[in-house]
CSV table of C-alpha atoms in Angstrom, one decimal:
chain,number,residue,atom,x,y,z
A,1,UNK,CA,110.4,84.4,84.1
A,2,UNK,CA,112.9,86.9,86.2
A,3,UNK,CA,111.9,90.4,87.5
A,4,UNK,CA,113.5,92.9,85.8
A,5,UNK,CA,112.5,95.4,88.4
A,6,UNK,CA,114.5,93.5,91.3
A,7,UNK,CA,117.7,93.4,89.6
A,8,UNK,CA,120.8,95.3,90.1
A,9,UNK,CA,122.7,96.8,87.1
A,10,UNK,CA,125.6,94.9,88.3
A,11,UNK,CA,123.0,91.4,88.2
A,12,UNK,CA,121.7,92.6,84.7
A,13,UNK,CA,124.6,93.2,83.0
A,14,UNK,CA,125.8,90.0,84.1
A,15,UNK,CA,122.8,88.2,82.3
A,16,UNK,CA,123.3,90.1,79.8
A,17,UNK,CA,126.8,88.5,79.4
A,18,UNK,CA,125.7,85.2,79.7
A,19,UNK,CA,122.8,85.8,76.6
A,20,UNK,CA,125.3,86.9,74.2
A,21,UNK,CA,124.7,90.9,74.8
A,22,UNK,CA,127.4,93.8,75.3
A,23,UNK,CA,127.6,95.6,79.2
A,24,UNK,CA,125.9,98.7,77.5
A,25,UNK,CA,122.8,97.3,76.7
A,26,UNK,CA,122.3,96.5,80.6
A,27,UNK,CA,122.7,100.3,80.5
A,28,UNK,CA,120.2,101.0,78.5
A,29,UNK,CA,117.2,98.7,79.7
A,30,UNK,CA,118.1,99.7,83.1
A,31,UNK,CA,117.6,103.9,82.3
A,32,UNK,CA,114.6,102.9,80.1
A,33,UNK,CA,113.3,101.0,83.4
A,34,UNK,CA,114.4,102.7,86.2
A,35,UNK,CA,114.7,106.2,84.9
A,36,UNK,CA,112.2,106.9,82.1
A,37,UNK,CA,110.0,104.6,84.0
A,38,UNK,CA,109.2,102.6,80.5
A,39,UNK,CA,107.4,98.9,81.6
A,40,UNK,CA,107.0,97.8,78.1
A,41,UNK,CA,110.0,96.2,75.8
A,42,UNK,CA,109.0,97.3,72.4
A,43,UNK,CA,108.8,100.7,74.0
A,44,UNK,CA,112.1,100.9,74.4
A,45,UNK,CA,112.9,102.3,70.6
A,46,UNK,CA,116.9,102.7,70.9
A,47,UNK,CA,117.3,98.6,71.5
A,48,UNK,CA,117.2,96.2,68.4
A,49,UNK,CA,113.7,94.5,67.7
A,50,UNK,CA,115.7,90.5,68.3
A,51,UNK,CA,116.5,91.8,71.8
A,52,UNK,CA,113.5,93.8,72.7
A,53,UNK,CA,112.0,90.1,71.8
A,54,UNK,CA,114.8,88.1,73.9
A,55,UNK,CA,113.7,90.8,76.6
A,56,UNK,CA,110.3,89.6,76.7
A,57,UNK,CA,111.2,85.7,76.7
A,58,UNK,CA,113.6,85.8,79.5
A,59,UNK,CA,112.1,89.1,81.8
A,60,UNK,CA,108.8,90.4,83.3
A,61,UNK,CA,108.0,94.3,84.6
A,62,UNK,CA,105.6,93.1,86.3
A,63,UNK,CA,104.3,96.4,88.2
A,64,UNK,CA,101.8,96.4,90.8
A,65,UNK,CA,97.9,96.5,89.9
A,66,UNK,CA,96.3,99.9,91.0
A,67,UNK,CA,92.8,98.7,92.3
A,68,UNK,CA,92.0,102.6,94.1
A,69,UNK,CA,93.3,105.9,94.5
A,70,UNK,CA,91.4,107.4,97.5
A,71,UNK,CA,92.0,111.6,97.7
A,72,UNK,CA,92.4,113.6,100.6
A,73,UNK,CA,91.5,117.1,101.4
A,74,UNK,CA,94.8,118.1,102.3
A,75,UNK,CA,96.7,116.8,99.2
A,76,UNK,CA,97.1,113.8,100.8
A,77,UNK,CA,96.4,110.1,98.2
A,78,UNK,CA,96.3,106.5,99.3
A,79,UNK,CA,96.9,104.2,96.9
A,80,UNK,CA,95.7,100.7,97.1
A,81,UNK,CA,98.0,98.1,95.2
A,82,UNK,CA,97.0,94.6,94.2
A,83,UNK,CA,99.9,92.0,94.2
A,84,UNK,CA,100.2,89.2,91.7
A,85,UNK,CA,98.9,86.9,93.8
A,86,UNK,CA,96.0,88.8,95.1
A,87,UNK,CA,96.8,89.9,98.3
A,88,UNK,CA,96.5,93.7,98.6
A,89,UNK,CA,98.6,96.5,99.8
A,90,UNK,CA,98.6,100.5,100.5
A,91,UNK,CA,100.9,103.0,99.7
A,92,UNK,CA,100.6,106.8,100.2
A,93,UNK,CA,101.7,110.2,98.5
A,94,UNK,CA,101.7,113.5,100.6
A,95,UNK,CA,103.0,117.0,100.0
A,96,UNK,CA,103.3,119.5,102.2
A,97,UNK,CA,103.3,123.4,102.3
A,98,UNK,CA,106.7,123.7,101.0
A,99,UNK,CA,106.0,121.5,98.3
A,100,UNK,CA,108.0,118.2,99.1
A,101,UNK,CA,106.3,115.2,97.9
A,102,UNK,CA,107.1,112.0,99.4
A,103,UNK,CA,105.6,108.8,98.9
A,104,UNK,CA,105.6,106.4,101.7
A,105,UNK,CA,106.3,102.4,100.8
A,106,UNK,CA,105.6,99.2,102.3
A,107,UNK,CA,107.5,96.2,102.7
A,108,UNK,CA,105.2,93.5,104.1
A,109,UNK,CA,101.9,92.3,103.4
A,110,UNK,CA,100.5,93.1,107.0
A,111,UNK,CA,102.9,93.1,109.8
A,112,UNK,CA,104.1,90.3,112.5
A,113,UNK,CA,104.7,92.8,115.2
A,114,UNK,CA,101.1,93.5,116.7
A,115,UNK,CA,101.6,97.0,118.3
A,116,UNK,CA,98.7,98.2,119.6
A,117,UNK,CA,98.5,101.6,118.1
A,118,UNK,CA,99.1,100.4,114.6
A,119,UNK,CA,96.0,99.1,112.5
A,120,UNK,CA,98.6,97.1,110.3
A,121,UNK,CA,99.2,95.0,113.1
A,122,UNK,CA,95.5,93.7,113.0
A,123,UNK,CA,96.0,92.2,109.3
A,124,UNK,CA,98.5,89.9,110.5
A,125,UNK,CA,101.5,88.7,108.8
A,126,UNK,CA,101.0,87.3,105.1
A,127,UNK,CA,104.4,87.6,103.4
A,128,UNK,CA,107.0,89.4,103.2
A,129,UNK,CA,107.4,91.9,99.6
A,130,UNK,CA,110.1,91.2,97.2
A,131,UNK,CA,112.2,94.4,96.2
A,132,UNK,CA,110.4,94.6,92.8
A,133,UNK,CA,107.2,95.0,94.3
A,134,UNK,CA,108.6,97.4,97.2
A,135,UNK,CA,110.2,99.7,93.8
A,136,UNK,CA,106.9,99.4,92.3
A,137,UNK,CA,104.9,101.1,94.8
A,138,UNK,CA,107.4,104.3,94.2
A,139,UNK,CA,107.1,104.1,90.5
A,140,UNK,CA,103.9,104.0,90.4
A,141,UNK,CA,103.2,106.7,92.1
A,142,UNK,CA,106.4,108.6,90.5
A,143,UNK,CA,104.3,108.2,87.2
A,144,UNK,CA,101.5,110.7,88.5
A,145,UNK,CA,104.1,112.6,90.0
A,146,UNK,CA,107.2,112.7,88.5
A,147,UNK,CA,109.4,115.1,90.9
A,148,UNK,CA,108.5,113.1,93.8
A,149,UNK,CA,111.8,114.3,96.4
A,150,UNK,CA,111.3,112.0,99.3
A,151,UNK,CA,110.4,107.8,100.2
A,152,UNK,CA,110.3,106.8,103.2
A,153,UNK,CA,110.1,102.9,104.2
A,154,UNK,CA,107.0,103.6,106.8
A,155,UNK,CA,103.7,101.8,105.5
A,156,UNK,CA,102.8,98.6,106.1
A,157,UNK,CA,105.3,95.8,107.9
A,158,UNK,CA,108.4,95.9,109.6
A,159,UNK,CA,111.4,96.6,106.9
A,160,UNK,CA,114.2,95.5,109.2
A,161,UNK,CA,111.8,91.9,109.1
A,162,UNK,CA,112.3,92.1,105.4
A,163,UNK,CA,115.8,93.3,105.5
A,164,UNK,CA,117.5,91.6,102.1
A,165,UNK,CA,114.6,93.1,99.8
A,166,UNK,CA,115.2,96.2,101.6
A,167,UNK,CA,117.7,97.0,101.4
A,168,UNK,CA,118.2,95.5,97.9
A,169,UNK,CA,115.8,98.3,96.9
A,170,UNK,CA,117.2,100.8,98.4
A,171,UNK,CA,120.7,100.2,96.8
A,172,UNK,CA,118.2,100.1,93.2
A,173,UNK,CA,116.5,103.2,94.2
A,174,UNK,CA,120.5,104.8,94.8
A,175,UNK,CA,122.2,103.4,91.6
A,176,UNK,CA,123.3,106.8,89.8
A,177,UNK,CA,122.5,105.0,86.2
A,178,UNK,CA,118.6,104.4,87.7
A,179,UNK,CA,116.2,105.7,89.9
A,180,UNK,CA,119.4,108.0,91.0
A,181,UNK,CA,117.9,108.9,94.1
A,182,UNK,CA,119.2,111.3,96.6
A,183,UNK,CA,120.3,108.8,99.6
A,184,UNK,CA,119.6,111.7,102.6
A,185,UNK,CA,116.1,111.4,101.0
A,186,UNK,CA,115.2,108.0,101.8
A,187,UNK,CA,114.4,107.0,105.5
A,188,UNK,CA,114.0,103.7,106.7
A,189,UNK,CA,112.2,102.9,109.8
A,190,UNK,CA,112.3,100.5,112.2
A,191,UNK,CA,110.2,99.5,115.8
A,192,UNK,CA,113.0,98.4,117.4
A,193,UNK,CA,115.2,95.2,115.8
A,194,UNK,CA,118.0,96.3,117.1
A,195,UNK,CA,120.4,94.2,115.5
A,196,UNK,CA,119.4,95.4,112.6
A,197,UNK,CA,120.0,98.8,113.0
A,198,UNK,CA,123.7,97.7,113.7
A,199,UNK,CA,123.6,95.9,110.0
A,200,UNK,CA,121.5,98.9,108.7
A,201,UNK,CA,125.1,101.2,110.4
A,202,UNK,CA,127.8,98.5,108.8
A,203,UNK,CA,125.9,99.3,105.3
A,204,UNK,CA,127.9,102.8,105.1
A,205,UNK,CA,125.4,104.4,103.1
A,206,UNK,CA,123.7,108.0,104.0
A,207,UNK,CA,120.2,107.2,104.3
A,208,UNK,CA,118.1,108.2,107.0
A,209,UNK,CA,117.2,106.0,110.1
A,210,UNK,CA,113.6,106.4,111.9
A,211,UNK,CA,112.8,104.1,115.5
A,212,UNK,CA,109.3,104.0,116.5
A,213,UNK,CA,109.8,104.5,120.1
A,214,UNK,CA,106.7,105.2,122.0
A,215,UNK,CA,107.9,105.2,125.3
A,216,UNK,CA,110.9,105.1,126.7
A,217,UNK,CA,109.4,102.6,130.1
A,218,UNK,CA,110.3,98.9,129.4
A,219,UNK,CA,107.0,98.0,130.9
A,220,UNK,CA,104.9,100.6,128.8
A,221,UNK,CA,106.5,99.9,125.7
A,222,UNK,CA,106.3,96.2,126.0
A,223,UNK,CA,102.6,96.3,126.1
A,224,UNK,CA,102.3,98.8,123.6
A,225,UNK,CA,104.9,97.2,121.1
A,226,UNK,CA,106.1,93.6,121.9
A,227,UNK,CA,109.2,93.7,119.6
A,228,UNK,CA,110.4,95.1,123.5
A,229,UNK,CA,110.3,92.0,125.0
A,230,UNK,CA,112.7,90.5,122.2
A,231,UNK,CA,114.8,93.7,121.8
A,232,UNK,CA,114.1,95.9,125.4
A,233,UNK,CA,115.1,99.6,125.7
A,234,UNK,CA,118.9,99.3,127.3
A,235,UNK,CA,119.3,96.9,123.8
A,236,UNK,CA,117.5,99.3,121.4
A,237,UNK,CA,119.7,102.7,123.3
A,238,UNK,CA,123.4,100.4,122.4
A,239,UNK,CA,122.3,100.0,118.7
A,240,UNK,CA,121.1,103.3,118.0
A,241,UNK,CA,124.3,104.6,120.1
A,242,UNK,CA,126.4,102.4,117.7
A,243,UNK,CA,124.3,103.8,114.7
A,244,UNK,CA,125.4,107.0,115.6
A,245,UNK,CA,129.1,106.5,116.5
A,246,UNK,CA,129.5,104.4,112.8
A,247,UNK,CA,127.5,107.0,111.0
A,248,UNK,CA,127.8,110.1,112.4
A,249,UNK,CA,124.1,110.4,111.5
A,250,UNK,CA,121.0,111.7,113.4
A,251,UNK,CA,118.4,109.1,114.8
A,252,UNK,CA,114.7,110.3,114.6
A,253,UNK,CA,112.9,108.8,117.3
A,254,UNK,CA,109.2,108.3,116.6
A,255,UNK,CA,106.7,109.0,119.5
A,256,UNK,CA,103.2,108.4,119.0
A,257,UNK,CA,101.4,110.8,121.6
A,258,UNK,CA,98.7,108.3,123.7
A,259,UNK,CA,96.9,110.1,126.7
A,260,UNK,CA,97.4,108.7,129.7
A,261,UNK,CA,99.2,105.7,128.4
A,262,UNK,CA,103.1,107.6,127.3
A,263,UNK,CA,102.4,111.4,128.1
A,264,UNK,CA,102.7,112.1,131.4
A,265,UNK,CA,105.4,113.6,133.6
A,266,UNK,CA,106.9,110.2,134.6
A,267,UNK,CA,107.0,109.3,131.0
A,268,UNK,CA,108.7,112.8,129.8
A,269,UNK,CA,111.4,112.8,132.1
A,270,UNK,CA,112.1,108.9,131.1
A,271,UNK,CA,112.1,109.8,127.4
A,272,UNK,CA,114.6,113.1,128.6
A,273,UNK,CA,116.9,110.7,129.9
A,274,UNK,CA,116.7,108.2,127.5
A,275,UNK,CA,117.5,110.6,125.1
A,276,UNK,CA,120.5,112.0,126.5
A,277,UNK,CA,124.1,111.1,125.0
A,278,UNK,CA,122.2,110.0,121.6
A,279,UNK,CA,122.0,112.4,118.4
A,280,UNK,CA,118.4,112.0,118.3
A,281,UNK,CA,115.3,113.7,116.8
A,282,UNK,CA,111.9,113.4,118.9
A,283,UNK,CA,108.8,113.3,116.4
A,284,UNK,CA,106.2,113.8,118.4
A,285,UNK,CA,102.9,112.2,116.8
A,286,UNK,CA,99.4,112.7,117.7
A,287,UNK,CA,97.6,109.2,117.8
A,288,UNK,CA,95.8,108.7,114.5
A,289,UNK,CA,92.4,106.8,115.6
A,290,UNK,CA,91.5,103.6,113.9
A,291,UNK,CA,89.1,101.9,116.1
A,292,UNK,CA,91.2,101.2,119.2
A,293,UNK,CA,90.0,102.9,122.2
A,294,UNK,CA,93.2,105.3,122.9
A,295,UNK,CA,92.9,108.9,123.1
A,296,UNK,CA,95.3,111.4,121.1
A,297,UNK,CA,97.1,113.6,124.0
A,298,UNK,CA,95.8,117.0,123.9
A,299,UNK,CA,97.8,119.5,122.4
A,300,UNK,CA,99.1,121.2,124.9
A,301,UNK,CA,100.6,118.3,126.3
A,302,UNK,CA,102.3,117.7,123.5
A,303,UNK,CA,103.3,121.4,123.4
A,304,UNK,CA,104.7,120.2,126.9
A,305,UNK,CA,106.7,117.7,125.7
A,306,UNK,CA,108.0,119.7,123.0
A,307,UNK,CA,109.2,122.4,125.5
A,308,UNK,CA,110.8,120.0,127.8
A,309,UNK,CA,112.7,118.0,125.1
A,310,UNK,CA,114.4,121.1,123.6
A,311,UNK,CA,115.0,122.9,127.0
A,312,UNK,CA,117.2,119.9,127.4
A,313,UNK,CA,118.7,120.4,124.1
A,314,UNK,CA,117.3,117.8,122.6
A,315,UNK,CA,115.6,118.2,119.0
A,316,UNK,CA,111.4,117.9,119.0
A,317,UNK,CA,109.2,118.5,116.8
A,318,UNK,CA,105.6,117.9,116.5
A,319,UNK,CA,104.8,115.9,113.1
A,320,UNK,CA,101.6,116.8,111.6
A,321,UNK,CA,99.9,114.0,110.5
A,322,UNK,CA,98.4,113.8,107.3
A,323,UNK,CA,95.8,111.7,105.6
A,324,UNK,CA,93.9,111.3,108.5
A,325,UNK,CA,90.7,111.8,106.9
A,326,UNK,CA,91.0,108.4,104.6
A,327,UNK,CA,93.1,106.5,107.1
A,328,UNK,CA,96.4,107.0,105.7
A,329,UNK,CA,98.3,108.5,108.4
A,330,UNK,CA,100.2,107.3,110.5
A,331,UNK,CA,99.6,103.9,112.1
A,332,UNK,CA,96.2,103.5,109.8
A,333,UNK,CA,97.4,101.5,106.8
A,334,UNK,CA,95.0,98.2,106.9
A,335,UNK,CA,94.2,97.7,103.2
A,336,UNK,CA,91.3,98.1,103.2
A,337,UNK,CA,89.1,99.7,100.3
A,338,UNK,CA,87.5,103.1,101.7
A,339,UNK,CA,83.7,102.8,101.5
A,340,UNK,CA,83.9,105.4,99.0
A,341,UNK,CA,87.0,105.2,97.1
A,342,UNK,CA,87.8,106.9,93.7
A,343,UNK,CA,87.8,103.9,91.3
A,344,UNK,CA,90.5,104.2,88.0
């Protein structure tokens, strides 16, 4: 049985074709889906009953199993998805002060890359997701909160490792008779596959482009992410320069703050001159703890780093983690089920 979910309208409207039904139909299913966010068939009352029962022969909306939502104090909710086969994921909604809500996907069960500061990267790597279950985390979550102005592609896994479901989703989550979603509200990131980002530049589409950095010394970041090794700094700096030339579009540049490891003076004037000739955004991130033994860098450090950066004209900003308190921030994501979760 196909999954409705992962298809185009372009891909739907050609099965349509090829079960005997007119383009505009496609149309229909795909706003009832993708718009009104309806998961059941015979929901959909404007169809006829034969093909709301053709529907159910030939397609699933199959959405993802919610097995916890765990609350934060500060607004923040994790979201702990069951897959059809069992395996488990995490999503996570935040809002800020000003109100934006943004839900933050995954795109991998677990993660292949291992870096050190990431509590993913102890799962390991089970599978990659399939677009309908990457779209399924949003809508999900888009059902409890329906004006939801921002995803991001920065949970669990590697997306540039899953690049085809991806980016399949992405263009889903854009098409103007679906999801209809603003494209300079979706950011993809990425720890380094840097031909990737080339592909991700050739796509010519708006949306945003995140690197988790973390240092900008070969040796440092090698040990701390070992994607380096494959795809080493002078490589990464070419395909975000290209990024930018095809683009025109701003790189953010991830950099988790780890004292004594990447905060130091050697390590802010490498990330200064790494920096310069790229349209880039520093993110400066205090280290979220999840049982490794680094350190956060104290504040004023990163108050340091944020002085340095934009006396050299060069955009930083210190990103205030959030979720912290139930291991949803940053680098925490492990699927795991809190000790004390809020069961549905």
């Amino acid at each position: 049985m196909q999954k409705i979910l992962s298809k185009t309208l372009a891909e739907l409207t050609k099965d349509f074709k090829a079960l005997g039904q007119p383009q505009f139909r496609a149309k229909q299913v795909y706003k009832w889906v993708h718009h009104k966010l309806t998961f059941n068939f015979d929901e959909m009352t404007d169809l006829p009953k034969n093909l709301r029962d053709l529907l159910k022969e030939q397609y699933s909306i199959d959405t993802l199993k919610i097995r916890h939502i765990t609350p934060s104090p500060d607004a923040t909710k994790k979201y702990l998805f069951e897959l059809e086969d069992g395996n488990l994921i995490e999503s996570v909604f935040m809002q800020n002060k000003e109100e934006r809500k943004t839900v933050c996907v995954s795109t991998q069960v677990g993660c292949p890359l291992g870096c050190l500061f990431c509590a993913t990267g102890e799962m390991g790597f089970k599978r990659n997701l399939t677009a309908a279950e990457i779209i399924s985390q949003a809508y999900q979550i888009a059902r409890d909160y329906p004006d939801i102005s921002n995803i991001v592609f920065m949970g669990m896994g590697e997306p540039f490792l899953n690049y085809d479901n991806v980016m399949k989703s992405v263009q889903i989550l854009l098409s103007d008779e679906g999801a209809n979603f603003g494209q300079r509200r979706i950011t993809v990131s990425t720890c380094g596959i840097a031909d990737r980002i080339r592909d991700f530049a050739d796509e010519d589409l708006q949306v945003r482009l995140a690197v988790s950095l973390n240092s900008a010394d070969n040796e440092i970041r090698s040990k701390l992410m070992p994607i380096n090794k494959k795809f080493p700094l002078p490589v990464l700096r070419e395909a975000v320069k290209y990024y930018g030339k095809k683009t025109g579009r701003l790189v953010t540049f991830e950099y988790v703050m780890l004292e004594g490891i990447n905060d130091g003076e050697d390590d802010l004037r490498k990330l200064i001159n790494f920096c310069r000739g790229l349209d880039v955004k520093v993110n400066l991130i205090s280290f979220n703890k999840f049982g490794k033994q680094f350190k956060p860098s104290k504040i004023k450090t990163i108050d340091r780093f944020v002085d340095a950066l934009m006396a050299e004209r060069i955009n930083a900003v210190v990103r205030r983690s959030r979720g912290e308190a139930i291991n949803a921030a940053c680098g925490q994501l492990a699927a795991k089920i809190n000790k004390n979760p809020s069961p549905l």
